[in-house]
Amino acid sequence: MEIEKNKEYIVDIVDMGINSEGVAKIGNYPIFIKNGIKGEKVKILLIKKGRDFGIGKVMEIIKPSQYRVTPFCNVFNRCGGCDLQHIKYEKQLEYKMEQVRNNFRKFGLEEDKVVGIIGMDSPYSYRNKAQYPFGINKEGNIVTGFYAQRSHNIIENELCKIENESNEKIIKYILDYVRDNNISVYSEQENKGYLRHVVIKIGFATNEVMVVFVTNGNSNKLKGIEKNLASKFSNIKTIVQNINTSNSNVIMGNDNIVLYGNGVIHDELGKYVFNISALSFYQVNPVQAKKLYDKAKEYIGCCNILFDLYCGIGTIGIYCSDIAKKVYGIEVVSQAIDNAMENAKLNSVDNIEFLKGTAEDTIDELYKENIFADCIL
């Protein structure tokens, strides 16, 4: 059977792909279908035909899956942030579990070691970090929102249902301020304009908020917005200007100017407190992060030496420091190492050492130094 691009086909979705798309086959030719669900019969338009696979667009759902639901976000079909909102949450977890098993099989690992996925009680409003690009729409208006899938086209949206709810009011205020004060926004095509992104971070346990303005240059063209923001939103504890002049799609640069506060916010995981700076990596889902760390401690039990590889600001190593005689955190980013050392001091954890370098090289060096000699419980 000759398969043709821009032709409609009725297909059965027989599997789910690694990017959460449905997978159908015409003969032995696989077709990947965004928002398709295993078990459905759909009419598709073949929008791309490659040598090894095709891409189909759903034109009609002939036989829907029993697990199909209405997405809770009204821009789900256009935004690139989420992939599985059209599927019941419990089934989402099953698909994710199967992906892990498939990867175990692929690399010859024992798939029975995969024991289960711990889902969220409420998988909404859980992210503690949001990144809002700013740009100009077709009508010439300044807009913000989130990128469409596989593109840098901005889908206008001030409320993301998986972000913290307080973000909506803050980003709306900033958008209005930028429009009212004629602050230019960045154009990737022309490599000019001032405001590139706004990043909002929040400490879930403390409710402390950080706002980061990512700007194309180090001049302050925001005209005192930091004072207005801090006055209007009492939980904003610090405001930072991040400088990014690169002609790339990297969101943040390496240099920061603190406009308000001391440049950090705090969050708590269990009994530990962590400083979070503008460039710090911190688990974006702190509710599940605690569950993950507790499960790790449960499996480890206790140990002589614990390695926290790619440790970032040291959260996992510090959290697990009470079950190890010695902890080594290894990270290649200098600022992250500095943050990690500050966090260890903040929590009075003295059995952890942070080392700058690649994980593989640093561990080799530690082995050569015979670090195990004095680490007997």
Coordinates of C-alpha atoms in Angstrom, one line a residue:
M1 CA 0.0 0.0 0.0
E2 CA 1.4 3.3 -1.0
I3 CA 1.3 5.8 1.8
E4 CA 0.9 9.5 0.8
K5 CA 1.5 12.7 2.6
N6 CA -1.6 15.0 3.0
K7 CA -3.9 12.1 2.7
E8 CA -6.4 11.0 5.4
Y9 CA -6.3 7.5 6.9
I10 CA -8.3 5.6 9.6
V11 CA -5.9 3.9 12.0
D12 CA -5.9 2.1 15.3
I13 CA -3.5 3.4 17.9
V14 CA -1.6 0.4 19.2
D15 CA 1.1 1.9 21.5
M16 CA 2.4 5.1 23.1
G17 CA 5.7 6.7 22.1
I18 CA 8.5 8.1 24.3
N19 CA 7.2 11.6 23.8
S20 CA 3.6 10.7 24.9
E21 CA 2.2 10.5 21.4
G22 CA 0.0 7.7 20.1
V23 CA 1.6 5.2 17.7
A24 CA -0.3 3.6 14.8
K25 CA 0.9 1.5 12.0
I26 CA -0.1 1.2 8.3
G27 CA 1.5 -2.1 7.4
N28 CA 4.9 -1.9 9.1
Y29 CA 5.1 1.8 8.7
P30 CA 4.8 3.6 12.1
I31 CA 2.9 6.9 12.5
F32 CA 3.2 9.1 15.5
I33 CA 0.0 11.0 16.5
K34 CA 0.0 13.9 19.0
N35 CA -2.7 13.6 21.6
G36 CA -3.6 10.0 20.5
I37 CA -4.2 7.4 23.1
K38 CA -3.5 3.6 22.9
G39 CA -6.7 1.7 22.1
E40 CA -8.4 4.5 20.0
K41 CA -9.5 4.4 16.4
V42 CA -8.9 7.8 14.7
K43 CA -9.0 9.5 11.4
I44 CA -5.7 11.2 10.8
L45 CA -4.1 13.5 8.2
L46 CA -0.6 12.4 7.4
I47 CA 1.3 15.8 7.7
K48 CA 4.8 14.4 7.4
K49 CA 6.1 11.4 5.6
G50 CA 9.7 10.3 6.4
R51 CA 11.6 7.3 5.3
D52 CA 11.2 5.5 8.7
F53 CA 8.1 7.0 10.2
G54 CA 5.3 9.5 9.6
I55 CA 3.5 12.1 11.7
G56 CA -0.3 12.3 11.8
K57 CA -2.7 14.9 13.0
V58 CA -6.0 13.8 14.5
M59 CA -9.0 14.9 12.4
E60 CA -11.7 12.8 14.1
I61 CA -11.8 10.5 17.0
I62 CA -13.9 7.5 15.8
K63 CA -13.6 5.4 18.9
P64 CA -12.3 7.3 22.0
S65 CA -10.4 5.7 24.8
Q66 CA -12.1 5.2 28.1
Y67 CA -9.2 7.1 29.6
R68 CA -9.6 10.3 27.6
V69 CA -10.6 13.4 29.5
T70 CA -11.0 17.1 28.8
P71 CA -7.7 18.9 29.4
F72 CA -7.9 21.3 32.3
C73 CA -5.9 23.9 30.4
N74 CA -7.6 25.8 27.5
V75 CA -4.3 26.1 25.6
F76 CA -3.2 22.5 26.0
N77 CA -3.5 21.7 22.3
R78 CA -1.2 24.6 21.4
C79 CA 1.2 25.0 24.3
G80 CA 4.3 22.8 24.5
G81 CA 4.5 22.6 28.3
C82 CA 2.3 19.5 28.9
D83 CA 1.8 16.3 27.0
L84 CA -0.8 14.1 28.8
Q85 CA -3.6 16.3 30.1
H86 CA -6.0 14.5 27.8
I87 CA -5.5 11.3 29.7
K88 CA -6.7 10.4 33.2
Y89 CA -3.9 10.9 35.7
E90 CA -3.9 7.3 36.9
K91 CA -3.4 6.1 33.3
Q92 CA -0.7 8.7 32.8
L93 CA 1.3 7.1 35.6
E94 CA 0.9 3.7 33.9
Y95 CA 2.2 5.0 30.7
K96 CA 5.2 6.6 32.4
M97 CA 5.8 3.3 34.2
E98 CA 5.9 1.4 31.0
Q99 CA 8.4 3.9 29.5
V100 CA 10.7 3.2 32.4
R101 CA 10.3 -0.6 31.9
N102 CA 10.9 -0.2 28.2
N103 CA 14.2 1.6 28.9
F104 CA 15.2 -1.1 31.3
R105 CA 14.6 -3.7 28.6
K106 CA 16.4 -1.7 26.0
F107 CA 19.6 -1.6 28.1
G108 CA 19.4 -5.2 29.4
L109 CA 18.4 -4.3 32.9
E110 CA 16.0 -6.2 35.1
E111 CA 12.6 -4.7 34.6
D112 CA 11.2 -6.3 37.7
K113 CA 13.4 -3.8 39.7
V114 CA 10.8 -1.1 38.6
V115 CA 8.5 -1.3 41.6
G116 CA 6.0 1.5 41.0
I117 CA 5.4 5.2 40.5
I118 CA 4.3 7.4 43.4
G119 CA 1.8 9.9 42.0
M120 CA 0.7 13.2 43.5
D121 CA -2.5 13.6 45.6
S122 CA -3.3 16.7 43.5
P123 CA -1.2 17.1 40.3
Y124 CA -2.0 20.9 40.0
S125 CA -0.2 24.1 41.0
Y126 CA 2.9 22.1 42.0
R127 CA 5.7 23.8 40.1
N128 CA 7.8 26.3 42.1
K129 CA 9.4 27.9 39.0
A130 CA 7.9 29.5 35.9
Q131 CA 9.6 31.0 32.9
Y132 CA 7.7 33.5 30.8
P133 CA 9.0 34.6 27.5
F134 CA 8.0 38.1 26.3
G135 CA 7.5 39.0 22.6
I136 CA 5.3 40.7 20.1
N137 CA 2.2 39.1 18.6
K138 CA 0.9 39.4 15.0
E139 CA -1.1 42.5 16.0
G140 CA 2.0 44.3 17.3
N141 CA 1.1 43.9 21.0
I142 CA 3.4 42.9 23.8
V143 CA 2.5 39.4 25.1
T144 CA 3.7 36.7 27.4
G145 CA 2.9 33.1 27.9
F146 CA 4.6 29.8 27.0
Y147 CA 6.3 28.5 23.9
A148 CA 4.3 26.3 21.5
Q149 CA 5.6 22.7 21.1
R150 CA 8.9 22.5 19.2
S151 CA 9.0 26.3 18.5
H152 CA 9.5 29.7 20.0
N153 CA 6.1 31.0 19.1
I154 CA 4.5 32.4 22.2
I155 CA 1.1 31.0 23.2
E156 CA -0.5 33.8 25.2
N157 CA -1.3 32.6 28.7
E158 CA -1.0 34.3 32.1
L159 CA -2.3 31.3 34.1
C160 CA -0.7 27.9 33.9
K161 CA -2.6 25.3 36.0
I162 CA 0.5 23.5 37.0
E163 CA 2.3 26.6 38.2
N164 CA 1.8 28.2 41.6
E165 CA -1.4 30.2 41.6
S166 CA 0.3 33.4 42.8
N167 CA 2.2 33.7 39.6
E168 CA -0.9 34.8 37.7
K169 CA -1.3 38.1 39.5
I170 CA 2.4 38.8 39.4
I171 CA 2.9 38.2 35.7
K172 CA -0.2 40.1 34.8
Y173 CA 1.0 43.1 36.8
I174 CA 4.4 42.9 35.1
L175 CA 2.8 42.6 31.6
D176 CA 0.6 45.6 32.2
Y177 CA 3.6 47.6 33.5
V178 CA 5.8 46.7 30.5
R179 CA 3.0 47.7 28.1
D180 CA 2.1 51.0 29.9
N181 CA 5.8 52.1 30.1
N182 CA 6.7 51.1 26.6
I183 CA 9.5 48.8 27.6
S184 CA 10.8 47.0 24.6
V185 CA 10.8 43.2 24.4
Y186 CA 13.3 41.0 22.8
S187 CA 13.1 39.6 19.3
E188 CA 15.1 36.5 18.6
Q189 CA 14.9 37.1 14.8
E190 CA 16.3 40.6 15.1
N191 CA 18.5 40.0 18.2
K192 CA 17.3 43.3 19.7
G193 CA 14.9 44.5 22.3
Y194 CA 15.3 44.7 26.1
L195 CA 13.1 42.3 28.2
R196 CA 13.6 38.6 27.2
H197 CA 12.0 36.6 30.0
V198 CA 10.5 36.9 33.5
V199 CA 11.3 34.0 35.8
I200 CA 9.3 33.5 39.0
K201 CA 10.5 31.2 41.8
I202 CA 8.6 30.4 45.0
G203 CA 9.4 28.6 48.2
F204 CA 6.5 26.3 48.8
A205 CA 7.0 26.0 52.5
T206 CA 7.9 29.6 53.1
N207 CA 5.8 31.3 50.4
E208 CA 8.8 33.5 49.6
V209 CA 8.9 34.7 46.0
M210 CA 11.8 35.7 43.7
V211 CA 11.3 37.6 40.5
V212 CA 14.0 37.6 37.9
F213 CA 14.0 39.9 34.9
V214 CA 16.2 38.5 32.1
T215 CA 17.3 41.5 30.0
N216 CA 19.3 42.0 26.8
G217 CA 22.0 44.3 28.4
N218 CA 22.8 45.5 31.9
S219 CA 21.1 48.9 31.9
N220 CA 18.0 49.2 34.1
K221 CA 15.1 50.2 31.8
L222 CA 12.5 48.8 34.1
K223 CA 11.9 52.2 35.6
G224 CA 11.6 51.3 39.3
I225 CA 9.3 48.3 38.8
E226 CA 11.0 46.6 41.7
K227 CA 9.7 49.1 44.2
N228 CA 6.2 48.7 42.9
L229 CA 6.3 44.9 42.8
A230 CA 7.7 44.7 46.4
S231 CA 5.0 47.1 47.6
K232 CA 2.1 45.4 45.9
F233 CA 3.1 41.8 46.6
S234 CA 4.4 41.4 50.2
N235 CA 5.7 37.8 49.6
I236 CA 8.2 39.0 47.0
K237 CA 11.4 38.9 49.0
T238 CA 13.9 39.6 46.2
I239 CA 14.1 40.9 42.6
V240 CA 17.0 40.2 40.4
Q241 CA 18.1 41.4 36.9
N242 CA 19.8 38.6 34.9
I243 CA 21.9 39.7 32.0
N244 CA 21.7 37.6 28.8
T245 CA 23.1 39.2 25.6
S246 CA 23.7 35.9 23.8
N247 CA 22.1 35.4 20.4
S248 CA 20.7 32.0 21.4
N249 CA 17.6 30.4 22.9
V250 CA 19.3 29.9 26.3
I251 CA 17.0 31.6 28.8
M252 CA 19.4 33.0 31.4
G253 CA 22.9 34.4 31.3
N254 CA 25.7 34.1 34.0
D255 CA 25.6 37.6 35.5
N256 CA 23.0 39.0 38.0
I257 CA 22.2 42.4 39.5
V258 CA 20.2 42.4 42.7
L259 CA 17.5 45.1 42.4
Y260 CA 15.7 44.3 45.7
G261 CA 16.3 42.1 48.7
N262 CA 19.4 40.0 49.1
G263 CA 19.2 37.8 45.9
V264 CA 17.9 34.6 47.6
I265 CA 14.7 33.0 48.8
H266 CA 14.4 30.0 51.1
D267 CA 12.4 26.8 51.0
E268 CA 12.2 23.9 53.4
L269 CA 12.3 20.1 52.7
G270 CA 11.7 18.2 55.9
K271 CA 13.9 19.6 58.6
Y272 CA 16.3 21.3 56.2
V273 CA 16.3 24.8 54.9
F274 CA 17.7 25.8 51.5
N275 CA 18.9 29.1 49.9
I276 CA 17.7 29.4 46.3
S277 CA 19.4 32.0 44.1
A278 CA 18.5 33.1 40.6
L279 CA 20.8 30.6 38.9
S280 CA 20.2 27.7 41.4
F281 CA 18.7 24.5 40.2
Y282 CA 16.1 23.3 42.7
Q283 CA 13.6 20.5 42.2
V284 CA 10.6 22.1 40.5
N285 CA 8.1 19.9 42.3
P286 CA 9.0 20.1 46.0
V287 CA 6.1 18.0 47.1
Q288 CA 7.3 15.0 45.1
A289 CA 11.0 15.9 45.8
K290 CA 10.5 15.1 49.5
K291 CA 8.8 11.8 48.6
L292 CA 11.6 11.0 46.3
Y293 CA 14.3 11.8 48.9
D294 CA 12.5 9.9 51.6
K295 CA 12.2 6.9 49.3
A296 CA 15.9 7.1 48.5
K297 CA 16.8 7.1 52.2
E298 CA 14.5 4.1 52.7
Y299 CA 16.4 2.1 50.1
I300 CA 19.8 3.2 51.2
G301 CA 19.2 2.6 54.9
C302 CA 22.6 3.7 56.1
C303 CA 26.0 3.8 54.5
N304 CA 29.6 4.8 55.0
I305 CA 30.0 7.0 51.9
L306 CA 27.2 8.6 49.9
F307 CA 27.9 10.3 46.5
D308 CA 25.5 13.1 45.4
L309 CA 26.4 13.3 41.7
Y310 CA 25.4 16.5 39.8
C311 CA 24.5 17.8 43.2
G312 CA 23.4 21.3 42.2
I313 CA 22.8 23.3 45.4
G314 CA 23.2 20.1 47.5
T315 CA 19.6 19.3 48.4
I316 CA 19.8 15.5 48.1
G317 CA 23.2 15.1 49.8
I318 CA 22.2 17.4 52.7
Y319 CA 18.8 15.7 53.0
C320 CA 20.5 12.3 53.2
S321 CA 23.4 13.4 55.3
D322 CA 21.9 11.9 58.5
I323 CA 22.2 8.3 57.2
A324 CA 25.8 8.5 56.0
K325 CA 29.2 8.8 57.7
K326 CA 30.5 10.9 54.8
V327 CA 28.8 12.6 51.8
Y328 CA 30.5 13.9 48.7
G329 CA 28.6 16.3 46.5
I330 CA 30.1 16.6 43.0
E331 CA 29.1 19.4 40.6
V332 CA 30.7 21.1 37.6
V333 CA 29.1 24.6 38.1
S334 CA 31.0 26.8 40.4
Q335 CA 28.1 28.9 41.6
A336 CA 26.1 25.7 42.5
I337 CA 29.1 24.5 44.6
D338 CA 29.1 27.9 46.4
N339 CA 25.3 27.6 47.1
A340 CA 25.7 24.0 48.2
M341 CA 28.4 25.0 50.8
E342 CA 26.2 27.8 52.1
N343 CA 23.3 25.4 52.4
A344 CA 25.4 22.8 54.4
K345 CA 26.5 25.6 56.7
L346 CA 22.9 26.9 57.0
N347 CA 21.8 23.4 58.2
S348 CA 24.8 22.7 60.4
V349 CA 25.7 19.7 58.3
D350 CA 29.4 19.0 58.8
N351 CA 29.8 15.5 57.2
I352 CA 29.4 16.7 53.6
E353 CA 32.1 17.9 51.2
F354 CA 31.4 19.6 47.9
L355 CA 33.8 19.1 45.0
K356 CA 33.9 20.9 41.7
G357 CA 34.4 18.8 38.6
T358 CA 32.9 16.2 36.4
A359 CA 31.3 13.2 38.3
E360 CA 33.4 10.6 36.5
D361 CA 36.8 12.3 36.9
T362 CA 36.2 13.4 40.5
I363 CA 35.1 9.9 41.6
D364 CA 38.2 8.4 40.0
E365 CA 40.4 10.9 41.9
L366 CA 38.6 10.0 45.2
Y367 CA 39.2 6.3 44.6
K368 CA 42.9 7.0 44.0
E369 CA 43.1 8.8 47.3
N370 CA 41.6 5.7 49.0
I371 CA 38.8 7.7 50.7
F372 CA 37.3 4.6 52.1
A373 CA 40.1 3.9 54.6
D374 CA 38.6 6.0 57.4
C375 CA 34.9 5.4 56.6
I376 CA 34.1 2.3 58.6
L377 CA 30.9 2.5 60.7

